[in-house]
């Protein structure tokens, strides 16, 4: 692994939500492996939502909910401690609802990990689910664990990139690849149809646009190679009808897909762009969303 550079991002603790479901257990497995790689603590959180429940449920019911949370936390911590005996594991039973609990637990530098399903068996990561609400509202990285906890075992981290504004996101991906002793693939997707009506669509014009796109991506790749000299970095620009579809296809041969979390410019309240939303629904490996400053959010 290469030596640390000034540009290399600091990676904080890992926070994972558990609820007793199989998908949450898979997310906890991923989170524990990630915390162990980082040499950072793992924080297991069970959001019992007892503040709200106390408004309508009996004292006995609320206590049963709390006890279930304590049991899930203990069982999960004991299981992970056997796998990672040197990992510091902290447990938290929160009386608040899951989204607020996870966002607060992560603080300013943690990474939040959630499963793609919750207790009760969502058919997918549905709009309005905890995972999407956390991803939309977070100011720290959020990982939605899709596929297996250890990814495809491909030895590749894929970073979605469009231009230089994605440099911070790509740095996070490079750090993730370093920790995994994997290579980093920068992937950018451009759509010819996007330019119809805005530029003449003659072949020479389309080729020039493609070359400009490649130049922007290559600039990012060169910066990352300078900052992470021991990391193998490749850069691909693909033409595709669907950005999300191309990224999902790439996720089939990746251990982690990293992308900037962008919002529609006219969105009201926390929400995700359509590309991000589609990737979270269909990716075949864990997806890490890196928040971007609002002035840069363009999806």
mmCIF file of C-alpha atoms in Angstrom:
data_model
loop_
_atom_site.group_PDB
_atom_site.id
_atom_site.type_symbol
_atom_site.label_atom_id
_atom_site.label_comp_id
_atom_site.label_asym_id
_atom_site.label_seq_id
_atom_site.Cartn_x
_atom_site.Cartn_y
_atom_site.Cartn_z
ATOM 1 C CA UNK A 1 0.000 0.000 0.000
ATOM 2 C CA UNK A 2 1.313 3.439 -0.896
ATOM 3 C CA UNK A 3 2.350 6.066 1.602
ATOM 4 C CA UNK A 4 -0.173 8.618 2.835
ATOM 5 C CA UNK A 5 -0.439 11.871 0.916
ATOM 6 C CA UNK A 6 -1.817 15.255 1.902
ATOM 7 C CA UNK A 7 -4.750 14.730 -0.459
ATOM 8 C CA UNK A 8 -5.570 11.281 0.873
ATOM 9 C CA UNK A 9 -8.942 11.366 2.659
ATOM 10 C CA UNK A 10 -9.183 10.597 6.346
ATOM 11 C CA UNK A 11 -11.463 7.635 6.963
ATOM 12 C CA UNK A 12 -13.425 7.688 10.202
ATOM 13 C CA UNK A 13 -15.370 5.082 12.118
ATOM 14 C CA UNK A 14 -18.013 2.902 10.490
ATOM 15 C CA UNK A 15 -21.635 2.985 11.649
ATOM 16 C CA UNK A 16 -24.047 0.232 10.621
ATOM 17 C CA UNK A 17 -27.742 -0.132 11.298
ATOM 18 C CA UNK A 18 -28.884 -3.565 12.473
ATOM 19 C CA UNK A 19 -32.452 -4.753 12.977
ATOM 20 C CA UNK A 20 -32.323 -8.548 13.130
ATOM 21 C CA UNK A 21 -32.904 -9.066 9.400
ATOM 22 C CA UNK A 22 -30.658 -11.090 7.122
ATOM 23 C CA UNK A 23 -29.902 -8.060 4.965
ATOM 24 C CA UNK A 24 -28.852 -6.025 7.984
ATOM 25 C CA UNK A 25 -26.581 -8.899 9.045
ATOM 26 C CA UNK A 26 -24.937 -8.809 5.603
ATOM 27 C CA UNK A 27 -24.485 -5.047 5.958
ATOM 28 C CA UNK A 28 -22.914 -5.587 9.398
ATOM 29 C CA UNK A 29 -20.489 -8.123 7.924
ATOM 30 C CA UNK A 30 -19.437 -5.602 5.266
ATOM 31 C CA UNK A 31 -19.133 -2.807 7.825
ATOM 32 C CA UNK A 32 -16.991 -4.919 10.154
ATOM 33 C CA UNK A 33 -14.608 -5.846 7.337
ATOM 34 C CA UNK A 34 -14.381 -2.193 6.317
ATOM 35 C CA UNK A 35 -13.748 -0.960 9.872
ATOM 36 C CA UNK A 36 -11.087 -3.634 10.300
ATOM 37 C CA UNK A 37 -9.373 -2.550 7.055
ATOM 38 C CA UNK A 38 -9.392 1.055 8.216
ATOM 39 C CA UNK A 39 -8.232 0.276 11.739
ATOM 40 C CA UNK A 40 -11.244 2.236 13.025
ATOM 41 C CA UNK A 41 -14.034 1.357 15.478
ATOM 42 C CA UNK A 42 -17.292 -0.213 14.363
ATOM 43 C CA UNK A 43 -20.506 1.192 15.818
ATOM 44 C CA UNK A 44 -23.537 -1.086 15.780
ATOM 45 C CA UNK A 45 -26.797 0.812 16.033
ATOM 46 C CA UNK A 46 -30.297 -0.488 16.694
ATOM 47 C CA UNK A 47 -32.918 2.230 16.296
ATOM 48 C CA UNK A 48 -35.775 1.120 18.554
ATOM 49 C CA UNK A 49 -37.907 4.221 17.844
ATOM 50 C CA UNK A 50 -39.273 4.024 21.402
ATOM 51 C CA UNK A 51 -39.865 7.778 21.656
ATOM 52 C CA UNK A 52 -42.597 7.441 19.038
ATOM 53 C CA UNK A 53 -43.823 4.053 20.203
ATOM 54 C CA UNK A 54 -44.323 5.356 23.736
ATOM 55 C CA UNK A 55 -47.105 7.607 22.426
ATOM 56 C CA UNK A 56 -49.372 4.652 21.670
ATOM 57 C CA UNK A 57 -47.813 1.423 22.988
ATOM 58 C CA UNK A 58 -47.863 -0.008 26.499
ATOM 59 C CA UNK A 59 -44.855 0.123 28.788
ATOM 60 C CA UNK A 60 -44.490 -3.633 28.396
ATOM 61 C CA UNK A 61 -44.476 -3.395 24.590
ATOM 62 C CA UNK A 62 -41.862 -0.660 24.614
ATOM 63 C CA UNK A 63 -39.673 -2.711 26.937
ATOM 64 C CA UNK A 64 -39.982 -5.734 24.644
ATOM 65 C CA UNK A 65 -38.780 -3.573 21.758
ATOM 66 C CA UNK A 66 -35.825 -2.396 23.814
ATOM 67 C CA UNK A 67 -34.980 -5.958 24.830
ATOM 68 C CA UNK A 68 -35.072 -7.126 21.231
ATOM 69 C CA UNK A 69 -32.672 -4.340 20.351
ATOM 70 C CA UNK A 70 -30.295 -5.337 23.125
ATOM 71 C CA UNK A 71 -30.453 -8.961 21.981
ATOM 72 C CA UNK A 72 -29.772 -8.096 18.325
ATOM 73 C CA UNK A 73 -26.852 -5.858 19.297
ATOM 74 C CA UNK A 74 -25.297 -8.506 21.522
ATOM 75 C CA UNK A 75 -25.743 -11.326 19.019
ATOM 76 C CA UNK A 76 -24.290 -9.237 16.200
ATOM 77 C CA UNK A 77 -21.370 -7.946 18.274
ATOM 78 C CA UNK A 78 -20.502 -11.434 19.540
ATOM 79 C CA UNK A 79 -20.570 -12.877 16.030
ATOM 80 C CA UNK A 80 -18.384 -10.122 14.576
ATOM 81 C CA UNK A 81 -15.942 -10.211 17.497
ATOM 82 C CA UNK A 82 -15.189 -13.848 16.677
ATOM 83 C CA UNK A 83 -14.319 -12.869 13.096
ATOM 84 C CA UNK A 84 -12.413 -9.704 13.986
ATOM 85 C CA UNK A 85 -10.963 -10.159 17.503
ATOM 86 C CA UNK A 86 -8.940 -6.924 17.363
ATOM 87 C CA UNK A 87 -11.816 -4.764 16.132
ATOM 88 C CA UNK A 88 -13.288 -2.260 18.591
ATOM 89 C CA UNK A 89 -17.076 -2.757 18.496
ATOM 90 C CA UNK A 90 -19.421 -0.281 20.169
ATOM 91 C CA UNK A 91 -23.148 -0.883 20.604
ATOM 92 C CA UNK A 92 -25.907 1.719 20.706
ATOM 93 C CA UNK A 93 -29.619 1.262 21.376
ATOM 94 C CA UNK A 94 -31.237 4.462 20.116
ATOM 95 C CA UNK A 95 -34.734 5.559 21.228
ATOM 96 C CA UNK A 96 -35.181 7.530 18.002
ATOM 97 C CA UNK A 97 -36.179 6.515 14.502
ATOM 98 C CA UNK A 98 -33.555 4.909 12.242
ATOM 99 C CA UNK A 99 -32.728 7.749 9.850
ATOM 100 C CA UNK A 100 -32.050 10.366 12.512
ATOM 101 C CA UNK A 101 -30.221 7.834 14.673
ATOM 102 C CA UNK A 102 -27.813 6.817 11.895
ATOM 103 C CA UNK A 103 -27.117 10.365 10.748
ATOM 104 C CA UNK A 104 -26.354 11.519 14.296
ATOM 105 C CA UNK A 105 -24.235 8.459 15.114
ATOM 106 C CA UNK A 106 -21.956 9.082 12.130
ATOM 107 C CA UNK A 107 -21.034 12.562 13.284
ATOM 108 C CA UNK A 108 -18.963 14.627 10.876
ATOM 109 C CA UNK A 109 -16.509 11.999 9.627
ATOM 110 C CA UNK A 110 -18.080 8.551 9.946
ATOM 111 C CA UNK A 111 -19.320 6.268 7.189
ATOM 112 C CA UNK A 112 -22.883 4.949 7.392
ATOM 113 C CA UNK A 113 -23.623 1.421 6.177
ATOM 114 C CA UNK A 114 -27.137 0.142 5.517
ATOM 115 C CA UNK A 115 -28.578 -2.978 3.934
ATOM 116 C CA UNK A 116 -30.665 -2.862 0.796
ATOM 117 C CA UNK A 117 -33.639 -4.287 2.674
ATOM 118 C CA UNK A 118 -35.035 -3.789 6.121
ATOM 119 C CA UNK A 119 -36.780 -5.982 8.642
ATOM 120 C CA UNK A 120 -40.062 -7.185 7.160
ATOM 121 C CA UNK A 121 -38.665 -7.891 3.688
ATOM 122 C CA UNK A 122 -38.839 -4.954 1.315
ATOM 123 C CA UNK A 123 -38.833 -6.200 -2.259
ATOM 124 C CA UNK A 124 -36.059 -3.698 -3.020
ATOM 125 C CA UNK A 125 -34.619 -0.500 -1.649
ATOM 126 C CA UNK A 126 -37.950 1.260 -1.899
ATOM 127 C CA UNK A 127 -38.518 4.993 -2.092
ATOM 128 C CA UNK A 128 -39.093 6.202 1.456
ATOM 129 C CA UNK A 129 -37.149 3.330 3.036
ATOM 130 C CA UNK A 130 -34.510 3.980 5.667
ATOM 131 C CA UNK A 131 -31.676 3.359 3.224
ATOM 132 C CA UNK A 132 -32.821 5.953 0.710
ATOM 133 C CA UNK A 133 -33.660 8.531 3.364
ATOM 134 C CA UNK A 134 -30.228 8.142 4.928
ATOM 135 C CA UNK A 135 -28.495 8.318 1.538
ATOM 136 C CA UNK A 136 -30.437 11.437 0.591
ATOM 137 C CA UNK A 137 -29.905 13.284 3.853
ATOM 138 C CA UNK A 138 -26.340 12.372 4.794
ATOM 139 C CA UNK A 139 -23.396 14.764 4.805
ATOM 140 C CA UNK A 140 -21.010 11.807 5.219
ATOM 141 C CA UNK A 141 -20.426 8.801 2.937
ATOM 142 C CA UNK A 142 -23.170 6.174 2.871
ATOM 143 C CA UNK A 143 -22.706 2.587 1.717
ATOM 144 C CA UNK A 144 -25.718 0.580 0.585
ATOM 145 C CA UNK A 145 -24.716 -3.076 0.682
ATOM 146 C CA UNK A 146 -26.050 -4.870 -2.355
ATOM 147 C CA UNK A 147 -24.866 -8.260 -3.506
ATOM 148 C CA UNK A 148 -22.611 -10.224 -1.185
ATOM 149 C CA UNK A 149 -20.933 -8.637 1.811
ATOM 150 C CA UNK A 150 -17.513 -9.111 0.215
ATOM 151 C CA UNK A 151 -18.451 -8.007 -3.293
ATOM 152 C CA UNK A 152 -17.593 -9.926 -6.435
ATOM 153 C CA UNK A 153 -14.009 -10.673 -5.414
ATOM 154 C CA UNK A 154 -12.900 -8.996 -8.635
ATOM 155 C CA UNK A 155 -10.133 -6.927 -7.069
ATOM 156 C CA UNK A 156 -11.555 -3.778 -8.669
ATOM 157 C CA UNK A 157 -13.127 -0.621 -7.238
ATOM 158 C CA UNK A 158 -15.133 1.376 -9.787
ATOM 159 C CA UNK A 159 -15.549 5.140 -9.464
ATOM 160 C CA UNK A 160 -18.177 6.950 -11.512
ATOM 161 C CA UNK A 161 -16.672 10.170 -12.828
ATOM 162 C CA UNK A 162 -17.817 12.941 -15.114
ATOM 163 C CA UNK A 163 -15.291 15.752 -14.668
ATOM 164 C CA UNK A 164 -12.877 17.424 -12.250
ATOM 165 C CA UNK A 165 -15.707 18.140 -9.777
ATOM 166 C CA UNK A 166 -15.661 14.419 -8.976
ATOM 167 C CA UNK A 167 -12.039 14.490 -7.782
ATOM 168 C CA UNK A 168 -12.894 14.196 -4.066
ATOM 169 C CA UNK A 169 -15.190 11.268 -4.802
ATOM 170 C CA UNK A 170 -12.457 9.551 -6.817
ATOM 171 C CA UNK A 171 -9.964 10.098 -3.994
ATOM 172 C CA UNK A 172 -12.297 8.192 -1.681
ATOM 173 C CA UNK A 173 -12.512 5.412 -4.237
ATOM 174 C CA UNK A 174 -8.722 5.348 -4.540
ATOM 175 C CA UNK A 175 -8.374 5.018 -0.776
ATOM 176 C CA UNK A 176 -10.892 2.172 -0.791
ATOM 177 C CA UNK A 177 -8.941 0.426 -3.539
ATOM 178 C CA UNK A 178 -5.686 0.878 -1.603
ATOM 179 C CA UNK A 179 -7.164 -0.712 1.500
ATOM 180 C CA UNK A 180 -8.397 -3.676 -0.548
ATOM 181 C CA UNK A 181 -5.154 -3.979 -2.518
ATOM 182 C CA UNK A 182 -7.373 -3.631 -5.571
ATOM 183 C CA UNK A 183 -7.122 -1.627 -8.778
ATOM 184 C CA UNK A 184 -9.194 1.482 -9.470
ATOM 185 C CA UNK A 185 -11.299 1.861 -12.587
ATOM 186 C CA UNK A 186 -12.603 5.327 -13.448
ATOM 187 C CA UNK A 187 -15.733 5.008 -15.533
ATOM 188 C CA UNK A 188 -17.486 7.841 -17.313
ATOM 189 C CA UNK A 189 -20.582 7.555 -19.476
ATOM 190 C CA UNK A 190 -21.555 10.057 -22.127
ATOM 191 C CA UNK A 191 -24.711 10.107 -24.205
ATOM 192 C CA UNK A 192 -24.800 11.351 -27.788
ATOM 193 C CA UNK A 193 -28.539 11.973 -27.577
ATOM 194 C CA UNK A 194 -27.946 14.415 -24.748
ATOM 195 C CA UNK A 195 -26.417 16.845 -27.253
ATOM 196 C CA UNK A 196 -29.155 16.643 -29.888
ATOM 197 C CA UNK A 197 -30.689 20.088 -30.256
ATOM 198 C CA UNK A 198 -27.764 21.815 -28.545
ATOM 199 C CA UNK A 199 -24.979 21.155 -31.069
ATOM 200 C CA UNK A 200 -24.781 20.099 -34.698
ATOM 201 C CA UNK A 201 -24.778 16.325 -34.684
ATOM 202 C CA UNK A 202 -22.304 15.743 -37.488
ATOM 203 C CA UNK A 203 -19.749 13.025 -36.913
ATOM 204 C CA UNK A 204 -16.866 15.475 -36.411
ATOM 205 C CA UNK A 205 -18.787 17.332 -33.693
ATOM 206 C CA UNK A 206 -19.661 14.138 -31.856
ATOM 207 C CA UNK A 207 -16.056 12.962 -32.021
ATOM 208 C CA UNK A 208 -14.831 16.297 -30.632
ATOM 209 C CA UNK A 209 -17.287 16.081 -27.728
ATOM 210 C CA UNK A 210 -16.097 12.545 -26.975
ATOM 211 C CA UNK A 211 -12.470 13.689 -26.993
ATOM 212 C CA UNK A 212 -13.274 16.558 -24.622
ATOM 213 C CA UNK A 213 -14.997 14.119 -22.299
ATOM 214 C CA UNK A 214 -12.024 11.753 -22.402
ATOM 215 C CA UNK A 215 -9.658 14.644 -21.653
ATOM 216 C CA UNK A 216 -11.595 15.612 -18.521
ATOM 217 C CA UNK A 217 -11.597 12.039 -17.233
ATOM 218 C CA UNK A 218 -7.925 11.565 -18.095
ATOM 219 C CA UNK A 219 -7.096 14.709 -16.123
ATOM 220 C CA UNK A 220 -8.729 13.213 -13.037
ATOM 221 C CA UNK A 221 -6.936 9.899 -13.604
ATOM 222 C CA UNK A 222 -3.560 11.652 -13.858
ATOM 223 C CA UNK A 223 -4.175 13.482 -10.572
ATOM 224 C CA UNK A 224 -5.036 10.228 -8.824
ATOM 225 C CA UNK A 225 -1.954 8.478 -10.232
ATOM 226 C CA UNK A 226 0.198 11.301 -8.862
ATOM 227 C CA UNK A 227 -1.424 11.127 -5.426
ATOM 228 C CA UNK A 228 -1.563 7.316 -5.236
ATOM 229 C CA UNK A 229 1.576 6.247 -7.130
ATOM 230 C CA UNK A 230 1.366 2.556 -6.206
ATOM 231 C CA UNK A 231 -2.260 2.206 -7.255
ATOM 232 C CA UNK A 232 -3.183 0.763 -10.661
ATOM 233 C CA UNK A 233 -5.605 3.247 -12.241
ATOM 234 C CA UNK A 234 -7.472 2.836 -15.526
ATOM 235 C CA UNK A 235 -9.870 5.299 -17.131
ATOM 236 C CA UNK A 236 -12.716 4.351 -19.457
ATOM 237 C CA UNK A 237 -15.216 6.522 -21.294
ATOM 238 C CA UNK A 238 -18.201 4.623 -22.631
ATOM 239 C CA UNK A 239 -21.032 5.780 -24.830
ATOM 240 C CA UNK A 240 -24.356 4.544 -23.513
ATOM 241 C CA UNK A 241 -28.054 5.192 -23.706
ATOM 242 C CA UNK A 242 -28.313 4.958 -19.918
ATOM 243 C CA UNK A 243 -25.741 6.186 -17.413
ATOM 244 C CA UNK A 244 -27.331 4.099 -14.678
ATOM 245 C CA UNK A 245 -27.442 1.006 -16.878
ATOM 246 C CA UNK A 246 -23.746 1.271 -17.714
ATOM 247 C CA UNK A 247 -22.811 1.702 -14.046
ATOM 248 C CA UNK A 248 -24.962 -1.261 -13.032
ATOM 249 C CA UNK A 249 -23.272 -3.379 -15.690
ATOM 250 C CA UNK A 250 -19.861 -2.331 -14.329
ATOM 251 C CA UNK A 251 -20.948 -3.261 -10.800
ATOM 252 C CA UNK A 252 -21.106 -6.913 -11.838
ATOM 253 C CA UNK A 253 -17.306 -6.984 -11.990
ATOM 254 C CA UNK A 254 -16.544 -4.774 -8.994
ATOM 255 C CA UNK A 255 -16.112 -5.101 -5.252
ATOM 256 C CA UNK A 256 -17.353 -1.550 -4.671
ATOM 257 C CA UNK A 257 -18.940 1.165 -6.798
ATOM 258 C CA UNK A 258 -18.238 4.721 -5.626
ATOM 259 C CA UNK A 259 -20.193 7.684 -6.934
ATOM 260 C CA UNK A 260 -21.041 11.237 -5.972
ATOM 261 C CA UNK A 261 -24.472 11.657 -4.446
ATOM 262 C CA UNK A 262 -26.174 14.366 -6.491
ATOM 263 C CA UNK A 263 -29.620 15.897 -6.153
ATOM 264 C CA UNK A 264 -31.887 17.431 -8.782
ATOM 265 C CA UNK A 265 -31.220 21.205 -8.806
ATOM 266 C CA UNK A 266 -34.914 21.973 -8.237
ATOM 267 C CA UNK A 267 -35.422 19.368 -5.502
ATOM 268 C CA UNK A 268 -37.178 20.320 -2.282
ATOM 269 C CA UNK A 269 -35.865 18.554 0.790
ATOM 270 C CA UNK A 270 -33.558 15.529 0.871
ATOM 271 C CA UNK A 271 -33.801 13.450 -2.283
ATOM 272 C CA UNK A 272 -31.575 11.682 -4.777
ATOM 273 C CA UNK A 273 -31.032 12.144 -8.492
ATOM 274 C CA UNK A 274 -32.524 9.634 -10.892
ATOM 275 C CA UNK A 275 -29.172 8.062 -11.809
ATOM 276 C CA UNK A 276 -28.211 7.562 -8.163
ATOM 277 C CA UNK A 277 -31.661 6.240 -7.364
ATOM 278 C CA UNK A 278 -31.559 3.710 -10.207
ATOM 279 C CA UNK A 279 -28.057 2.495 -9.334
ATOM 280 C CA UNK A 280 -29.031 1.933 -5.701
ATOM 281 C CA UNK A 281 -31.953 -0.192 -6.857
ATOM 282 C CA UNK A 282 -30.045 -2.371 -9.317
ATOM 283 C CA UNK A 283 -26.300 -2.472 -8.586
ATOM 284 C CA UNK A 284 -24.791 -5.898 -7.981
ATOM 285 C CA UNK A 285 -22.104 -4.805 -5.518
ATOM 286 C CA UNK A 286 -22.045 -2.421 -2.545
ATOM 287 C CA UNK A 287 -22.484 1.232 -3.564
ATOM 288 C CA UNK A 288 -20.786 4.082 -1.706
ATOM 289 C CA UNK A 289 -22.285 7.547 -2.131
ATOM 290 C CA UNK A 290 -19.994 10.486 -1.469
ATOM 291 C CA UNK A 291 -21.926 13.689 -0.657
ATOM 292 C CA UNK A 292 -21.186 16.765 -2.716
ATOM 293 C CA UNK A 293 -21.583 20.422 -1.896
ATOM 294 C CA UNK A 294 -24.948 21.724 -3.051
ATOM 295 C CA UNK A 295 -23.407 24.153 -5.546
ATOM 296 C CA UNK A 296 -21.928 21.173 -7.367
ATOM 297 C CA UNK A 297 -24.944 18.878 -7.317
ATOM 298 C CA UNK A 298 -26.200 18.490 -10.850
ATOM 299 C CA UNK A 299 -28.090 15.183 -11.272
#
